Amino acid sequence: MKKLSINLEFSKKRNPNLITPCCGKKNRGSSGSLKFVNYVGLPEQFGYCHSCGKATLPPTVYEDRNGNRFTYNKTLNRYEKLNDFIPLPNPKNRKKNRNENRNENRTEKPQQKFIEEQIAIESTFVKPENNLLIYLRKTYGNQKTDKAKEEYLIGTHTDGATIFWEINKHLQVQKCKLSYYKKNGRRTERFNQIYTNKNGYYSCLFGEHLIIDNLKGKQTIILVESEKTAIVGSILMPKHTWLSYGGKNGFKKEKYDCLIGHKVLVIPDMENDSVNIMKNKVSELCKIGVLAKLWDLTNDLSDEELKEKGTYGNDLEDIFRNITVI
């Protein structure tokens, strides 16, 4: 038996929906960063986690004189034929893998699909309601919560998740995001997707259907990171139109067009990375005719200073928690 060497190389792409084999958590953390990086040419369970510092390595591979490949089972003290699902990267096929990746990138995106409106509507009748709606009712009352639930079509999944339906200006349901909340209204690290890009379902701004083009220049749109913040904002300050871009990395160029000609105030979370990303976005919006401004909640404090104050990563909803609204 000859031991085969594997020259491990980190992939430039990371899967945000991967459950990390070391931590058992979603790859995308609360800050939006992707902590687990895979090795080129190997299944996604093999890689290195920047969160816990652990590397998940493939088994050592041996090859006999006939080209058959094996792994060594230390428990049974014997060689076992290598499972077919574990490929072995080597210098000869690296160039091939890169070319294959390029070809995959050239593959045309699936045509846009839309979700039946009735599916979204039916999700609002699921009982018991999700924890976010329970929190909103307890904090702001049934009347205001019912109005917000109807405006944003806030649904409940059978597993208790809050369903944020993404509906465009033409009242077409494009996609949805499933988020899981605690009873105190705080979001957990868990989230899920039912409809994906690879199946032709693409995101739009959460709340986009509330934009009224006839009120361009008159309607003030407030754009925040999280869906929950947009909902709470609509309850406390209903004169404005509240939308969410779904996280600092969620505001893509394909979501810009619906804002052209409108007055938009962008309020990122209290974190310098989020603020810097959205400063660039505001500059891009202004160039295409959006009357965009940014409100920096950090007040030019560094991340370290924000952490000392206990406000790092907070958003406008955290500020709302500390004020009394008449």
Tab-separated table of C-alpha atoms in Angstrom:
chain	number	residue	atom	x	y	z
A	1	MET	CA	0.000	0.000	0.000
A	2	LYS	CA	1.220	3.484	-0.894
A	3	LYS	CA	0.105	6.481	1.115
A	4	LEU	CA	-1.173	9.265	-1.124
A	5	SER	CA	-0.438	12.857	-0.191
A	6	ILE	CA	-3.156	15.479	-0.423
A	7	ASN	CA	-2.082	19.077	-0.928
A	8	LEU	CA	-4.983	20.871	0.775
A	9	GLU	CA	-5.958	24.216	-0.737
A	10	PHE	CA	-8.652	26.553	0.574
A	11	SER	CA	-11.539	27.297	-1.764
A	12	LYS	CA	-12.262	30.936	-2.581
A	13	LYS	CA	-15.992	30.294	-2.234
A	14	ARG	CA	-17.841	29.635	1.006
A	15	ASN	CA	-21.336	28.247	1.458
A	16	PRO	CA	-23.436	30.518	3.740
A	17	ASN	CA	-26.057	27.780	4.257
A	18	LEU	CA	-23.586	25.101	5.358
A	19	ILE	CA	-23.988	23.588	8.820
A	20	THR	CA	-20.409	23.469	10.125
A	21	PRO	CA	-19.268	19.906	10.963
A	22	CYS	CA	-17.272	21.137	13.960
A	23	CYS	CA	-19.700	23.581	15.644
A	24	GLY	CA	-22.992	22.307	14.212
A	25	LYS	CA	-24.072	25.896	13.461
A	26	LYS	CA	-24.983	27.908	10.379
A	27	ASN	CA	-21.889	29.055	8.516
A	28	ARG	CA	-23.110	32.662	8.384
A	29	GLY	CA	-22.812	34.247	11.835
A	30	SER	CA	-24.839	37.139	13.266
A	31	SER	CA	-22.254	39.580	11.884
A	32	GLY	CA	-22.742	38.148	8.384
A	33	SER	CA	-19.256	36.641	8.206
A	34	LEU	CA	-18.682	33.139	6.825
A	35	LYS	CA	-16.495	31.230	9.267
A	36	PHE	CA	-16.064	27.801	7.613
A	37	VAL	CA	-13.896	27.551	4.487
A	38	ASN	CA	-13.784	24.373	2.402
A	39	TYR	CA	-10.868	22.616	0.706
A	40	VAL	CA	-10.743	22.618	-3.096
A	41	GLY	CA	-12.057	19.418	-4.661
A	42	LEU	CA	-13.399	17.875	-1.438
A	43	PRO	CA	-16.946	17.562	-0.092
A	44	GLU	CA	-18.169	20.516	1.975
A	45	GLN	CA	-17.755	18.753	5.331
A	46	PHE	CA	-13.965	19.050	4.988
A	47	GLY	CA	-12.405	22.430	5.760
A	48	TYR	CA	-11.288	24.854	8.440
A	49	CYS	CA	-13.486	26.803	10.872
A	50	HIS	CA	-12.267	30.280	11.833
A	51	SER	CA	-14.783	30.349	14.674
A	52	CYS	CA	-13.602	27.366	16.722
A	53	GLY	CA	-10.186	26.945	15.059
A	54	LYS	CA	-10.757	23.292	14.168
A	55	ALA	CA	-9.867	21.677	10.852
A	56	THR	CA	-12.073	18.855	9.572
A	57	LEU	CA	-9.696	16.760	7.474
A	58	PRO	CA	-10.392	14.003	4.963
A	59	PRO	CA	-9.196	10.483	5.834
A	60	THR	CA	-5.690	9.351	4.889
A	61	VAL	CA	-5.882	7.566	1.549
A	62	TYR	CA	-3.790	4.556	0.445
A	63	GLU	CA	-3.491	3.060	-3.042
A	64	ASP	CA	-2.576	-0.481	-4.054
A	65	ARG	CA	-0.658	-1.508	-7.175
A	66	ASN	CA	-3.931	-1.841	-9.116
A	67	GLY	CA	-4.967	1.725	-8.443
A	68	ASN	CA	-7.631	0.807	-5.864
A	69	ARG	CA	-7.891	3.276	-2.999
A	70	PHE	CA	-8.438	2.489	0.677
A	71	THR	CA	-8.665	4.086	4.106
A	72	TYR	CA	-7.362	2.505	7.291
A	73	ASN	CA	-9.880	1.658	10.021
A	74	LYS	CA	-7.948	1.924	13.298
A	75	THR	CA	-10.805	0.438	15.310
A	76	LEU	CA	-10.985	-2.743	13.215
A	77	ASN	CA	-7.241	-2.635	12.414
A	78	ARG	CA	-7.751	-3.153	8.684
A	79	TYR	CA	-7.852	-1.402	5.308
A	80	GLU	CA	-11.272	-0.610	3.862
A	81	LYS	CA	-12.116	0.384	0.318
A	82	LEU	CA	-12.538	4.133	-0.031
A	83	ASN	CA	-16.123	5.356	-0.225
A	84	ASP	CA	-16.968	6.740	-3.627
A	85	PHE	CA	-18.198	10.071	-2.227
A	86	ILE	CA	-14.720	11.141	-1.082
A	87	PRO	CA	-12.749	12.361	-4.124
A	88	LEU	CA	-9.008	12.851	-3.943
A	89	PRO	CA	-7.679	16.192	-5.192
A	90	ASN	CA	-4.278	16.174	-6.828
A	91	PRO	CA	-2.190	18.602	-8.882
A	92	LYS	CA	-3.231	16.973	-12.164
A	93	ASN	CA	-6.917	17.726	-11.782
A	94	ARG	CA	-6.646	21.186	-10.137
A	95	LYS	CA	-6.599	22.977	-13.459
A	96	LYS	CA	-9.558	20.903	-14.538
A	97	ASN	CA	-11.457	21.797	-11.360
A	98	ARG	CA	-10.833	25.504	-11.896
A	99	ASN	CA	-12.074	25.276	-15.481
A	100	GLU	CA	-15.160	23.417	-14.323
A	101	ASN	CA	-15.830	26.146	-11.759
A	102	ARG	CA	-15.533	28.791	-14.458
A	103	ASN	CA	-18.008	26.904	-16.617
A	104	GLU	CA	-20.392	26.639	-13.685
A	105	ASN	CA	-20.155	30.386	-13.151
A	106	ARG	CA	-21.129	30.930	-16.784
A	107	THR	CA	-24.276	28.881	-16.365
A	108	GLU	CA	-27.312	31.092	-16.887
A	109	LYS	CA	-29.401	31.899	-13.857
A	110	PRO	CA	-32.754	30.117	-13.698
A	111	GLN	CA	-35.676	32.237	-14.847
A	112	GLN	CA	-37.442	34.200	-12.116
A	113	LYS	CA	-40.272	32.293	-10.485
A	114	PHE	CA	-42.939	33.580	-8.125
A	115	ILE	CA	-44.639	31.986	-5.144
A	116	GLU	CA	-48.403	31.595	-5.107
A	117	GLU	CA	-49.932	34.389	-3.049
A	118	GLN	CA	-52.280	31.931	-1.361
A	119	ILE	CA	-49.323	30.085	0.163
A	120	ALA	CA	-48.140	33.288	1.829
A	121	ILE	CA	-51.641	34.171	3.010
A	122	GLU	CA	-52.264	30.733	4.494
A	123	SER	CA	-49.053	31.019	6.547
A	124	THR	CA	-50.583	33.928	8.469
A	125	PHE	CA	-53.299	31.644	9.846
A	126	VAL	CA	-50.942	28.998	11.276
A	127	LYS	CA	-51.433	28.505	15.028
A	128	PRO	CA	-49.830	28.908	17.458
A	129	GLU	CA	-48.226	32.110	16.208
A	130	ASN	CA	-44.441	32.467	16.111
A	131	ASN	CA	-42.502	33.951	19.030
A	132	LEU	CA	-41.906	37.266	17.263
A	133	LEU	CA	-45.623	37.957	16.888
A	134	ILE	CA	-46.200	36.914	20.498
A	135	TYR	CA	-43.500	39.386	21.591
A	136	LEU	CA	-44.972	42.185	19.440
A	137	ARG	CA	-48.447	41.619	20.889
A	138	LYS	CA	-47.099	41.698	24.424
A	139	THR	CA	-45.028	44.834	23.775
A	140	TYR	CA	-47.189	46.906	21.429
A	141	GLY	CA	-50.672	45.418	21.723
A	142	ASN	CA	-52.901	43.348	19.443
A	143	GLN	CA	-54.238	46.192	17.307
A	144	LYS	CA	-50.849	47.511	16.185
A	145	THR	CA	-49.458	43.995	15.773
A	146	ASP	CA	-52.433	42.910	13.649
A	147	LYS	CA	-51.909	45.919	11.388
A	148	ALA	CA	-48.194	45.161	10.972
A	149	LYS	CA	-48.915	41.471	10.391
A	150	GLU	CA	-51.359	42.358	7.618
A	151	GLU	CA	-49.120	45.011	6.038
A	152	TYR	CA	-46.040	42.799	5.855
A	153	LEU	CA	-47.881	39.464	5.614
A	154	ILE	CA	-45.929	38.016	8.551
A	155	GLY	CA	-46.367	34.248	8.488
A	156	THR	CA	-45.670	31.361	10.826
A	157	HIS	CA	-44.064	28.100	9.745
A	158	THR	CA	-45.227	24.795	11.221
A	159	ASP	CA	-41.887	24.527	13.069
A	160	GLY	CA	-42.460	27.891	14.798
A	161	ALA	CA	-40.294	30.040	12.522
A	162	THR	CA	-41.275	33.575	11.572
A	163	ILE	CA	-41.788	33.804	7.794
A	164	PHE	CA	-40.777	37.105	6.219
A	165	TRP	CA	-42.315	37.149	2.742
A	166	GLU	CA	-40.503	39.296	0.170
A	167	ILE	CA	-43.152	40.897	-2.044
A	168	ASN	CA	-42.227	43.246	-4.893
A	169	LYS	CA	-43.941	46.435	-6.073
A	170	HIS	CA	-46.085	44.410	-8.456
A	171	LEU	CA	-47.415	42.417	-5.475
A	172	GLN	CA	-45.615	39.274	-6.616
A	173	VAL	CA	-44.176	37.065	-3.877
A	174	GLN	CA	-40.527	36.512	-4.831
A	175	LYS	CA	-39.016	34.710	-1.861
A	176	CYS	CA	-39.135	34.319	1.913
A	177	LYS	CA	-36.795	33.982	4.864
A	178	LEU	CA	-37.426	31.872	7.944
A	179	SER	CA	-36.031	33.300	11.186
A	180	TYR	CA	-36.337	31.875	14.682
A	181	TYR	CA	-36.952	34.096	17.708
A	182	LYS	CA	-37.020	33.657	21.449
A	183	LYS	CA	-40.030	34.715	23.528
A	184	ASN	CA	-38.231	37.933	24.484
A	185	GLY	CA	-38.137	38.988	20.831
A	186	ARG	CA	-34.440	38.261	20.360
A	187	ARG	CA	-33.403	36.411	17.228
A	188	THR	CA	-31.515	33.132	17.466
A	189	GLU	CA	-28.651	32.148	15.133
A	190	ARG	CA	-30.966	29.766	13.293
A	191	PHE	CA	-32.583	30.615	9.972
A	192	ASN	CA	-33.766	28.685	6.925
A	193	GLN	CA	-34.857	29.025	3.305
A	194	ILE	CA	-37.632	27.203	1.490
A	195	TYR	CA	-37.241	28.874	-1.912
A	196	THR	CA	-33.690	29.253	-3.261
A	197	ASN	CA	-31.869	31.094	-6.060
A	198	LYS	CA	-30.925	27.857	-7.790
A	199	ASN	CA	-34.631	27.097	-8.159
A	200	GLY	CA	-35.400	30.533	-9.596
A	201	TYR	CA	-36.537	32.415	-6.482
A	202	TYR	CA	-34.668	35.693	-5.983
A	203	SER	CA	-34.831	38.239	-3.183
A	204	CYS	CA	-36.283	41.717	-3.226
A	205	LEU	CA	-36.421	44.246	-0.400
A	206	PHE	CA	-38.625	43.153	2.481
A	207	GLY	CA	-41.572	45.545	2.381
A	208	GLU	CA	-40.971	46.615	-1.231
A	209	HIS	CA	-44.704	46.239	-1.933
A	210	LEU	CA	-45.332	49.244	0.360
A	211	ILE	CA	-43.459	51.637	-1.973
A	212	ILE	CA	-45.836	53.980	-3.814
A	213	ASP	CA	-44.271	55.385	-6.981
A	214	ASN	CA	-46.898	58.150	-7.212
A	215	LEU	CA	-45.412	59.571	-4.003
A	216	LYS	CA	-41.821	59.840	-5.236
A	217	GLY	CA	-40.082	62.638	-3.368
A	218	LYS	CA	-42.884	62.757	-0.779
A	219	GLN	CA	-42.826	59.269	0.702
A	220	THR	CA	-39.912	58.793	3.111
A	221	ILE	CA	-38.525	55.266	2.971
A	222	ILE	CA	-36.442	54.098	5.913
A	223	LEU	CA	-34.160	51.208	5.033
A	224	VAL	CA	-32.839	49.071	7.906
A	225	GLU	CA	-30.939	45.788	8.164
A	226	SER	CA	-33.411	43.418	9.817
A	227	GLU	CA	-37.009	42.625	9.001
A	228	LYS	CA	-37.950	42.841	12.656
A	229	THR	CA	-36.592	46.398	12.926
A	230	ALA	CA	-38.646	47.430	9.887
A	231	ILE	CA	-41.781	45.966	11.463
A	232	VAL	CA	-41.204	47.641	14.834
A	233	GLY	CA	-40.406	50.926	13.056
A	234	SER	CA	-43.717	50.738	11.186
A	235	ILE	CA	-45.529	50.271	14.511
A	236	LEU	CA	-43.805	53.154	16.294
A	237	MET	CA	-43.412	55.580	13.382
A	238	PRO	CA	-46.173	54.666	10.897
A	239	LYS	CA	-45.870	57.935	8.915
A	240	HIS	CA	-42.754	56.520	7.260
A	241	THR	CA	-42.401	53.467	5.024
A	242	TRP	CA	-40.088	50.875	6.589
A	243	LEU	CA	-38.133	48.350	4.510
A	244	SER	CA	-35.359	45.864	5.239
A	245	TYR	CA	-32.406	44.860	3.065
A	246	GLY	CA	-31.832	41.658	5.054
A	247	GLY	CA	-28.357	42.135	6.542
A	248	LYS	CA	-25.277	44.141	5.552
A	249	ASN	CA	-24.467	41.719	2.724
A	250	GLY	CA	-28.074	41.454	1.561
A	251	PHE	CA	-28.395	44.797	-0.240
A	252	LYS	CA	-27.547	43.769	-3.790
A	253	LYS	CA	-27.721	45.955	-6.904
A	254	GLU	CA	-30.722	44.040	-8.198
A	255	LYS	CA	-32.688	45.526	-5.280
A	256	TYR	CA	-31.868	49.166	-6.142
A	257	ASP	CA	-34.296	49.950	-8.974
A	258	CYS	CA	-37.455	50.082	-6.854
A	259	LEU	CA	-35.933	53.028	-4.923
A	260	ILE	CA	-35.164	55.296	-7.886
A	261	GLY	CA	-36.684	58.737	-7.411
A	262	HIS	CA	-37.580	58.129	-3.763
A	263	LYS	CA	-36.291	59.722	-0.548
A	264	VAL	CA	-34.450	57.008	1.363
A	265	LEU	CA	-32.829	57.069	4.805
A	266	VAL	CA	-30.476	54.126	5.342
A	267	ILE	CA	-29.848	53.082	8.959
A	268	PRO	CA	-27.286	50.260	9.330
A	269	ASP	CA	-26.589	48.427	12.585
A	270	MET	CA	-24.103	49.835	15.109
A	271	GLU	CA	-20.962	48.275	13.694
A	272	ASN	CA	-18.279	49.961	11.600
A	273	ASP	CA	-18.226	47.268	8.910
A	274	SER	CA	-21.990	47.608	8.395
A	275	VAL	CA	-21.750	51.394	8.288
A	276	ASN	CA	-18.878	51.419	5.773
A	277	ILE	CA	-20.657	48.951	3.483
A	278	MET	CA	-23.818	51.046	3.491
A	279	LYS	CA	-21.910	54.296	2.927
A	280	ASN	CA	-20.747	52.816	-0.375
A	281	LYS	CA	-24.278	51.661	-1.128
A	282	VAL	CA	-25.687	55.137	-0.491
A	283	SER	CA	-23.129	56.577	-2.915
A	284	GLU	CA	-24.243	54.044	-5.555
A	285	LEU	CA	-27.912	54.844	-4.930
A	286	CYS	CA	-27.352	58.573	-5.393
A	287	LYS	CA	-25.714	57.951	-8.767
A	288	ILE	CA	-28.854	56.222	-10.117
A	289	GLY	CA	-31.290	58.863	-8.894
A	290	VAL	CA	-32.173	57.766	-5.372
A	291	LEU	CA	-32.367	60.619	-2.851
A	292	ALA	CA	-30.417	58.602	-0.279
A	293	LYS	CA	-28.875	59.586	3.036
A	294	LEU	CA	-27.260	57.554	5.806
A	295	TRP	CA	-27.778	57.776	9.565
A	296	ASP	CA	-24.703	56.483	11.370
A	297	LEU	CA	-25.814	55.237	14.806
A	298	THR	CA	-22.196	54.617	15.861
A	299	ASN	CA	-21.555	58.381	16.117
A	300	ASP	CA	-18.023	57.708	14.823
A	301	LEU	CA	-17.163	55.403	17.737
A	302	SER	CA	-14.851	52.472	17.023
A	303	ASP	CA	-16.061	48.898	17.389
A	304	GLU	CA	-13.988	48.588	20.568
A	305	GLU	CA	-15.674	51.669	22.054
A	306	LEU	CA	-19.096	50.343	21.083
A	307	LYS	CA	-18.307	47.032	22.766
A	308	GLU	CA	-17.281	48.862	25.935
A	309	LYS	CA	-20.625	50.678	25.927
A	310	GLY	CA	-22.453	47.427	25.248
A	311	THR	CA	-24.011	48.740	22.027
A	312	TYR	CA	-21.887	46.957	19.400
A	313	GLY	CA	-24.125	45.284	16.824
A	314	ASN	CA	-27.283	46.985	18.131
A	315	ASP	CA	-29.848	48.331	15.708
A	316	LEU	CA	-32.635	50.888	15.804
A	317	GLU	CA	-34.984	48.392	17.452
A	318	ASP	CA	-32.602	48.174	20.415
A	319	ILE	CA	-32.911	51.945	20.755
A	320	PHE	CA	-36.700	51.687	20.516
A	321	ARG	CA	-36.652	49.291	23.470
A	322	ASN	CA	-35.243	52.052	25.676
A	323	ILE	CA	-37.721	54.822	24.830
A	324	THR	CA	-41.351	55.327	25.734
A	325	VAL	CA	-43.664	56.025	22.817
A	326	ILE	CA	-46.953	57.825	23.513
